[in-house]
Amino acid sequence: MSTHVNGKCIIFSAPSGAGKTTIVHALLAAQLGLEFSVSACSRDPRPNEINGKDYYFLGIEGFKEKIGEGAFLEWQEVYTDNFYGTLKAEIERIWSAGHAVIFDVDVVGGLNLKRIFGDQALAVFVQPPSEEELEKRLRYRSTETEDKIQQRLRKSGQELSRAKEFDFILVNEDLQVAIEQAKNVVTSFLGR
Ligand code: 5GP
């Protein structure tokens, strides 16, 4: 990656359903100089999702082509046959525009990005108040089939055990409190 775009980044990771995406959207709306890193993925868009805004929806073939081209900084098969990845070009674009990058990635991806960026990155783990609450939220959201919900719950146990490897653990019990806390920790990191 070229050196003139050596900026900062904020990484948000969590088990599915912890509220990470909502918190990331609130941070983006707070005008802190952050720009969202739009990931590529192989799954189909959900009804409310927009290509190029939520994800670059490449399909499985398109995704594998990008892997072959070496276009990814990191990628993961987050769920069986569901690939997600961060494009190198996305980070360069955001840093060139003078913004800090904000990532919404899975736990393994988040720790990989932290390893790549070191002190340039603040890695935040969003923790649900309990596993029961996580299940409730996943069901309430009802964007996934029962099979997918089960798959996400099985994965969340492993993910929760890695929380302590992050720079900051943000407990999302009350969403408004968590958003305020997120704003504070991000602002203080960016001001350094
Ligand atoms: P969903 O299908 O619910 O949008 O996302 C599934 C999971 O993939 C989420 O935990 C999300 O954070 C993660 N994810 C999205 N983009 C990336 C990426 O570029 N890299 C990695 N490692 N995970 C990602």
PDB file of C-alpha atoms and ligand atoms in Angstrom:
ATOM      1  CA  MET A   1       0.000   0.000   0.000  1.00  0.00           C
ATOM      2  CA  SER A   2       1.377   3.441  -0.862  1.00  0.00           C
ATOM      3  CA  THR A   3       2.820   5.470   2.008  1.00  0.00           C
ATOM      4  CA  HIS A   4       1.247   8.875   1.326  1.00  0.00           C
ATOM      5  CA  VAL A   5      -2.117   7.555   2.477  1.00  0.00           C
ATOM      6  CA  ASN A   6      -0.976   6.341   5.848  1.00  0.00           C
ATOM      7  CA  GLY A   7      -4.112   7.126   7.849  1.00  0.00           C
ATOM      8  CA  LYS A   8      -6.050   5.849  10.833  1.00  0.00           C
ATOM      9  CA  CYS A   9      -8.732   3.253  11.087  1.00  0.00           C
ATOM     10  CA  ILE A  10     -11.413   2.091  13.482  1.00  0.00           C
ATOM     11  CA  ILE A  11     -12.353  -1.585  13.520  1.00  0.00           C
ATOM     12  CA  PHE A  12     -15.736  -2.749  14.852  1.00  0.00           C
ATOM     13  CA  SER A  13     -16.214  -6.475  15.373  1.00  0.00           C
ATOM     14  CA  ALA A  14     -18.830  -8.527  17.221  1.00  0.00           C
ATOM     15  CA  PRO A  15     -20.935 -11.644  17.023  1.00  0.00           C
ATOM     16  CA  SER A  16     -23.860 -11.255  14.621  1.00  0.00           C
ATOM     17  CA  GLY A  17     -26.751  -9.516  16.410  1.00  0.00           C
ATOM     18  CA  ALA A  18     -24.684  -7.578  18.980  1.00  0.00           C
ATOM     19  CA  GLY A  19     -25.659  -4.232  17.474  1.00  0.00           C
ATOM     20  CA  LYS A  20     -22.348  -3.440  15.791  1.00  0.00           C
ATOM     21  CA  THR A  21     -23.815  -2.247  12.488  1.00  0.00           C
ATOM     22  CA  THR A  22     -26.252   0.119  14.243  1.00  0.00           C
ATOM     23  CA  ILE A  23     -23.404   1.621  16.276  1.00  0.00           C
ATOM     24  CA  VAL A  24     -21.215   2.003  13.184  1.00  0.00           C
ATOM     25  CA  HIS A  25     -24.068   3.825  11.386  1.00  0.00           C
ATOM     26  CA  ALA A  26     -24.466   6.173  14.376  1.00  0.00           C
ATOM     27  CA  LEU A  27     -20.733   6.950  14.302  1.00  0.00           C
ATOM     28  CA  LEU A  28     -20.892   7.698  10.582  1.00  0.00           C
ATOM     29  CA  ALA A  29     -23.811  10.079  11.165  1.00  0.00           C
ATOM     30  CA  ALA A  30     -21.856  11.886  13.911  1.00  0.00           C
ATOM     31  CA  GLN A  31     -19.480  13.430  11.336  1.00  0.00           C
ATOM     32  CA  LEU A  32     -16.235  12.514  13.022  1.00  0.00           C
ATOM     33  CA  GLY A  33     -14.348  12.354   9.691  1.00  0.00           C
ATOM     34  CA  LEU A  34     -14.998   8.644   9.298  1.00  0.00           C
ATOM     35  CA  GLU A  35     -15.786   6.833   6.069  1.00  0.00           C
ATOM     36  CA  PHE A  36     -17.191   3.310   5.901  1.00  0.00           C
ATOM     37  CA  SER A  37     -15.070   0.630   4.264  1.00  0.00           C
ATOM     38  CA  VAL A  38     -17.534  -1.068   1.923  1.00  0.00           C
ATOM     39  CA  SER A  39     -16.654  -4.756   1.931  1.00  0.00           C
ATOM     40  CA  ALA A  40     -17.105  -7.175  -0.903  1.00  0.00           C
ATOM     41  CA  CYS A  41     -19.249 -10.253  -0.302  1.00  0.00           C
ATOM     42  CA  SER A  42     -20.533 -13.300  -2.137  1.00  0.00           C
ATOM     43  CA  ARG A  43     -24.085 -13.424  -0.779  1.00  0.00           C
ATOM     44  CA  ASP A  44     -27.156 -11.850  -2.407  1.00  0.00           C
ATOM     45  CA  PRO A  45     -28.360  -8.433  -1.215  1.00  0.00           C
ATOM     46  CA  ARG A  46     -31.168  -8.278   1.367  1.00  0.00           C
ATOM     47  CA  PRO A  47     -34.209  -6.247   0.234  1.00  0.00           C
ATOM     48  CA  ASN A  48     -32.998  -2.972   1.842  1.00  0.00           C
ATOM     49  CA  GLU A  49     -29.344  -3.263   0.813  1.00  0.00           C
ATOM     50  CA  ILE A  50     -27.687  -1.249  -1.940  1.00  0.00           C
ATOM     51  CA  ASN A  51     -24.744  -2.403  -4.057  1.00  0.00           C
ATOM     52  CA  GLY A  52     -21.724  -0.159  -3.467  1.00  0.00           C
ATOM     53  CA  LYS A  53     -23.161   1.240  -0.247  1.00  0.00           C
ATOM     54  CA  ASP A  54     -23.715  -1.741   2.073  1.00  0.00           C
ATOM     55  CA  TYR A  55     -21.467  -4.140   0.168  1.00  0.00           C
ATOM     56  CA  TYR A  56     -20.068  -4.787  -3.254  1.00  0.00           C
ATOM     57  CA  PHE A  57     -22.180  -7.831  -4.089  1.00  0.00           C
ATOM     58  CA  LEU A  58     -19.824  -9.813  -6.318  1.00  0.00           C
ATOM     59  CA  GLY A  59     -21.401 -13.268  -6.243  1.00  0.00           C
ATOM     60  CA  ILE A  60     -19.223 -16.287  -5.607  1.00  0.00           C
ATOM     61  CA  GLU A  61     -17.458 -16.219  -8.993  1.00  0.00           C
ATOM     62  CA  GLY A  62     -16.716 -12.505  -8.841  1.00  0.00           C
ATOM     63  CA  PHE A  63     -15.432 -12.874  -5.292  1.00  0.00           C
ATOM     64  CA  LYS A  64     -13.054 -15.677  -6.241  1.00  0.00           C
ATOM     65  CA  GLU A  65     -11.775 -13.628  -9.169  1.00  0.00           C
ATOM     66  CA  LYS A  66     -10.829 -10.819  -6.767  1.00  0.00           C
ATOM     67  CA  ILE A  67      -9.020 -13.312  -4.527  1.00  0.00           C
ATOM     68  CA  GLY A  68      -7.063 -14.447  -7.605  1.00  0.00           C
ATOM     69  CA  GLU A  69      -6.144 -10.844  -8.441  1.00  0.00           C
ATOM     70  CA  GLY A  70      -4.794 -10.308  -4.903  1.00  0.00           C
ATOM     71  CA  ALA A  71      -7.293  -7.457  -4.464  1.00  0.00           C
ATOM     72  CA  PHE A  72      -8.092  -8.199  -0.809  1.00  0.00           C
ATOM     73  CA  LEU A  73      -6.310  -6.960   2.294  1.00  0.00           C
ATOM     74  CA  GLU A  74      -8.144  -9.721   4.183  1.00  0.00           C
ATOM     75  CA  TRP A  75     -11.048 -12.022   3.460  1.00  0.00           C
ATOM     76  CA  GLN A  76     -12.918 -14.704   5.391  1.00  0.00           C
ATOM     77  CA  GLU A  77     -15.455 -17.409   4.734  1.00  0.00           C
ATOM     78  CA  VAL A  78     -17.497 -15.948   7.607  1.00  0.00           C
ATOM     79  CA  TYR A  79     -20.262 -18.548   7.207  1.00  0.00           C
ATOM     80  CA  THR A  80     -20.180 -21.693   5.070  1.00  0.00           C
ATOM     81  CA  ASP A  81     -20.110 -20.611   1.395  1.00  0.00           C
ATOM     82  CA  ASN A  82     -20.443 -16.948   2.424  1.00  0.00           C
ATOM     83  CA  PHE A  83     -17.320 -14.913   1.726  1.00  0.00           C
ATOM     84  CA  TYR A  84     -16.592 -11.372   2.889  1.00  0.00           C
ATOM     85  CA  GLY A  85     -13.478  -9.295   2.336  1.00  0.00           C
ATOM     86  CA  THR A  86     -11.830  -5.885   2.580  1.00  0.00           C
ATOM     87  CA  LEU A  87     -10.551  -4.493  -0.725  1.00  0.00           C
ATOM     88  CA  LYS A  88      -7.154  -2.767  -0.684  1.00  0.00           C
ATOM     89  CA  ALA A  89      -8.493  -0.153  -3.116  1.00  0.00           C
ATOM     90  CA  GLU A  90     -11.238   0.800  -0.653  1.00  0.00           C
ATOM     91  CA  ILE A  91      -8.753   1.789   2.070  1.00  0.00           C
ATOM     92  CA  GLU A  92      -6.567   3.749  -0.364  1.00  0.00           C
ATOM     93  CA  ARG A  93      -9.617   5.631  -1.645  1.00  0.00           C
ATOM     94  CA  ILE A  94     -10.735   6.621   1.868  1.00  0.00           C
ATOM     95  CA  TRP A  95      -7.299   7.636   3.113  1.00  0.00           C
ATOM     96  CA  SER A  96      -6.626   9.623  -0.095  1.00  0.00           C
ATOM     97  CA  ALA A  97      -9.808  11.581   0.653  1.00  0.00           C
ATOM     98  CA  GLY A  98      -8.297  12.472   4.059  1.00  0.00           C
ATOM     99  CA  HIS A  99     -10.788  10.391   6.063  1.00  0.00           C
ATOM    100  CA  ALA A 100     -10.313   7.725   8.700  1.00  0.00           C
ATOM    101  CA  VAL A 101     -11.596   4.274   7.766  1.00  0.00           C
ATOM    102  CA  ILE A 102     -14.272   2.497   9.801  1.00  0.00           C
ATOM    103  CA  PHE A 103     -14.656  -1.273   9.367  1.00  0.00           C
ATOM    104  CA  ASP A 104     -17.592  -3.530  10.239  1.00  0.00           C
ATOM    105  CA  VAL A 105     -16.027  -6.986  10.033  1.00  0.00           C
ATOM    106  CA  ASP A 106     -16.198 -10.359  11.761  1.00  0.00           C
ATOM    107  CA  VAL A 107     -14.015 -11.108  14.787  1.00  0.00           C
ATOM    108  CA  VAL A 108     -11.233 -12.971  12.967  1.00  0.00           C
ATOM    109  CA  GLY A 109     -11.147 -10.325  10.226  1.00  0.00           C
ATOM    110  CA  GLY A 110     -11.026  -7.561  12.847  1.00  0.00           C
ATOM    111  CA  LEU A 111      -8.053  -9.120  14.613  1.00  0.00           C
ATOM    112  CA  ASN A 112      -6.293  -9.613  11.263  1.00  0.00           C
ATOM    113  CA  LEU A 113      -6.796  -5.948  10.397  1.00  0.00           C
ATOM    114  CA  LYS A 114      -5.484  -4.920  13.837  1.00  0.00           C
ATOM    115  CA  ARG A 115      -2.372  -7.011  13.187  1.00  0.00           C
ATOM    116  CA  ILE A 116      -1.873  -5.294   9.812  1.00  0.00           C
ATOM    117  CA  PHE A 117      -2.434  -1.715  11.014  1.00  0.00           C
ATOM    118  CA  GLY A 118      -1.079  -1.871  14.585  1.00  0.00           C
ATOM    119  CA  ASP A 119      -1.154   1.517  16.344  1.00  0.00           C
ATOM    120  CA  GLN A 120      -2.872   3.094  13.338  1.00  0.00           C
ATOM    121  CA  ALA A 121      -5.978   1.102  14.299  1.00  0.00           C
ATOM    122  CA  LEU A 122      -8.408   1.101  17.205  1.00  0.00           C
ATOM    123  CA  ALA A 123     -10.066  -2.322  17.459  1.00  0.00           C
ATOM    124  CA  VAL A 124     -13.425  -2.299  19.273  1.00  0.00           C
ATOM    125  CA  PHE A 125     -15.350  -5.432  20.271  1.00  0.00           C
ATOM    126  CA  VAL A 126     -19.101  -4.939  20.696  1.00  0.00           C
ATOM    127  CA  GLN A 127     -20.315  -7.286  23.396  1.00  0.00           C
ATOM    128  CA  PRO A 128     -23.972  -8.188  23.933  1.00  0.00           C
ATOM    129  CA  PRO A 129     -25.109  -8.178  27.587  1.00  0.00           C
ATOM    130  CA  SER A 130     -25.632 -11.983  27.452  1.00  0.00           C
ATOM    131  CA  GLU A 131     -25.880 -14.899  25.016  1.00  0.00           C
ATOM    132  CA  GLU A 132     -29.652 -15.087  25.672  1.00  0.00           C
ATOM    133  CA  GLU A 133     -30.038 -11.450  24.683  1.00  0.00           C
ATOM    134  CA  LEU A 134     -27.980 -12.067  21.539  1.00  0.00           C
ATOM    135  CA  GLU A 135     -30.317 -14.879  20.481  1.00  0.00           C
ATOM    136  CA  LYS A 136     -33.346 -12.687  21.157  1.00  0.00           C
ATOM    137  CA  ARG A 137     -31.939  -9.897  18.983  1.00  0.00           C
ATOM    138  CA  LEU A 138     -31.076 -12.243  16.131  1.00  0.00           C
ATOM    139  CA  ARG A 139     -34.625 -13.599  16.140  1.00  0.00           C
ATOM    140  CA  TYR A 140     -36.197 -10.154  16.433  1.00  0.00           C
ATOM    141  CA  ARG A 141     -34.243  -8.963  13.408  1.00  0.00           C
ATOM    142  CA  SER A 142     -35.653 -11.926  11.440  1.00  0.00           C
ATOM    143  CA  THR A 143     -33.527 -11.351   8.357  1.00  0.00           C
ATOM    144  CA  GLU A 144     -32.189 -14.929   8.466  1.00  0.00           C
ATOM    145  CA  THR A 145     -33.692 -18.400   8.234  1.00  0.00           C
ATOM    146  CA  GLU A 146     -33.694 -20.642  11.346  1.00  0.00           C
ATOM    147  CA  ASP A 147     -30.762 -22.558   9.910  1.00  0.00           C
ATOM    148  CA  LYS A 148     -28.756 -19.347   9.476  1.00  0.00           C
ATOM    149  CA  ILE A 149     -29.682 -18.169  12.985  1.00  0.00           C
ATOM    150  CA  GLN A 150     -28.383 -21.439  14.432  1.00  0.00           C
ATOM    151  CA  GLN A 151     -25.191 -21.113  12.403  1.00  0.00           C
ATOM    152  CA  ARG A 152     -24.621 -17.574  13.711  1.00  0.00           C
ATOM    153  CA  LEU A 153     -25.302 -18.620  17.325  1.00  0.00           C
ATOM    154  CA  ARG A 154     -22.825 -21.518  17.123  1.00  0.00           C
ATOM    155  CA  LYS A 155     -20.172 -19.103  15.910  1.00  0.00           C
ATOM    156  CA  SER A 156     -20.875 -16.476  18.581  1.00  0.00           C
ATOM    157  CA  GLY A 157     -19.465 -18.627  21.424  1.00  0.00           C
ATOM    158  CA  GLN A 158     -16.006 -18.712  19.809  1.00  0.00           C
ATOM    159  CA  GLU A 159     -16.220 -15.024  18.973  1.00  0.00           C
ATOM    160  CA  LEU A 160     -17.090 -13.939  22.523  1.00  0.00           C
ATOM    161  CA  SER A 161     -14.000 -15.712  23.836  1.00  0.00           C
ATOM    162  CA  ARG A 162     -11.757 -13.404  21.751  1.00  0.00           C
ATOM    163  CA  ALA A 163     -13.094 -10.114  23.140  1.00  0.00           C
ATOM    164  CA  LYS A 164     -10.043  -9.514  25.329  1.00  0.00           C
ATOM    165  CA  GLU A 165      -7.727  -9.400  22.307  1.00  0.00           C
ATOM    166  CA  PHE A 166      -9.330  -6.097  21.237  1.00  0.00           C
ATOM    167  CA  ASP A 167      -8.230  -2.598  22.323  1.00  0.00           C
ATOM    168  CA  PHE A 168     -11.662  -1.801  23.757  1.00  0.00           C
ATOM    169  CA  ILE A 169     -14.756  -3.810  24.788  1.00  0.00           C
ATOM    170  CA  LEU A 170     -18.011  -1.915  24.333  1.00  0.00           C
ATOM    171  CA  VAL A 171     -20.913  -3.564  26.163  1.00  0.00           C
ATOM    172  CA  ASN A 172     -24.137  -2.903  24.278  1.00  0.00           C
ATOM    173  CA  GLU A 173     -26.828  -3.155  26.936  1.00  0.00           C
ATOM    174  CA  ASP A 174     -28.472   0.191  26.300  1.00  0.00           C
ATOM    175  CA  LEU A 175     -27.947   1.264  22.682  1.00  0.00           C
ATOM    176  CA  GLN A 176     -27.875   5.027  23.357  1.00  0.00           C
ATOM    177  CA  VAL A 177     -25.280   4.611  26.124  1.00  0.00           C
ATOM    178  CA  ALA A 178     -23.172   2.368  23.886  1.00  0.00           C
ATOM    179  CA  ILE A 179     -23.300   4.923  21.050  1.00  0.00           C
ATOM    180  CA  GLU A 180     -22.158   7.746  23.363  1.00  0.00           C
ATOM    181  CA  GLN A 181     -19.333   5.601  24.672  1.00  0.00           C
ATOM    182  CA  ALA A 182     -18.341   4.663  21.112  1.00  0.00           C
ATOM    183  CA  LYS A 183     -18.240   8.342  20.097  1.00  0.00           C
ATOM    184  CA  ASN A 184     -16.002   9.164  23.055  1.00  0.00           C
ATOM    185  CA  VAL A 185     -13.507   6.388  22.508  1.00  0.00           C
ATOM    186  CA  VAL A 186     -13.305   7.050  18.743  1.00  0.00           C
ATOM    187  CA  THR A 187     -12.940  10.826  19.162  1.00  0.00           C
ATOM    188  CA  SER A 188     -10.154  10.405  21.671  1.00  0.00           C
ATOM    189  CA  PHE A 189      -8.318   7.922  19.398  1.00  0.00           C
ATOM    190  CA  LEU A 190      -8.621  10.179  16.338  1.00  0.00           C
ATOM    191  CA  GLY A 191      -7.427  13.224  18.296  1.00  0.00           C
ATOM    192  CA  ARG A 192      -4.195  11.518  19.300  1.00  0.00           C
TER     193      ARG A 192
HETATM  194  P1  5GP B   1     -24.020  -9.945   7.184  1.00  0.00           P
HETATM  195  O1  5GP B   1     -24.207 -11.089   6.238  1.00  0.00           O
HETATM  196  O2  5GP B   1     -24.929 -10.026   8.380  1.00  0.00           O
HETATM  197  O3  5GP B   1     -24.061  -8.595   6.499  1.00  0.00           O
HETATM  198  O4  5GP B   1     -22.520 -10.003   7.739  1.00  0.00           O
HETATM  199  C1  5GP B   1     -21.949 -11.155   8.197  1.00  0.00           C
HETATM  200  C2  5GP B   1     -20.654 -10.879   8.914  1.00  0.00           C
HETATM  201  O5  5GP B   1     -19.592 -10.607   7.996  1.00  0.00           O
HETATM  202  C3  5GP B   1     -20.676  -9.685   9.867  1.00  0.00           C
HETATM  203  O6  5GP B   1     -20.117 -10.104  11.099  1.00  0.00           O
HETATM  204  C4  5GP B   1     -19.807  -8.682   9.188  1.00  0.00           C
HETATM  205  O7  5GP B   1     -19.182  -7.826  10.123  1.00  0.00           O
HETATM  206  C5  5GP B   1     -18.796  -9.575   8.505  1.00  0.00           C
HETATM  207  N1  5GP B   1     -18.069  -8.876   7.445  1.00  0.00           N
HETATM  208  C6  5GP B   1     -18.535  -7.933   6.619  1.00  0.00           C
HETATM  209  N2  5GP B   1     -17.562  -7.505   5.817  1.00  0.00           N
HETATM  210  C7  5GP B   1     -16.437  -8.173   6.127  1.00  0.00           C
HETATM  211  C8  5GP B   1     -15.082  -8.147   5.636  1.00  0.00           C
HETATM  212  O8  5GP B   1     -14.720  -7.391   4.747  1.00  0.00           O
HETATM  213  N3  5GP B   1     -14.211  -9.000   6.219  1.00  0.00           N
HETATM  214  C9  5GP B   1     -14.566  -9.841   7.215  1.00  0.00           C
HETATM  215  N4  5GP B   1     -13.632 -10.622   7.717  1.00  0.00           N
HETATM  216  N5  5GP B   1     -15.823  -9.899   7.702  1.00  0.00           N
HETATM  217  C10 5GP B   1     -16.752  -9.065   7.172  1.00  0.00           C
END
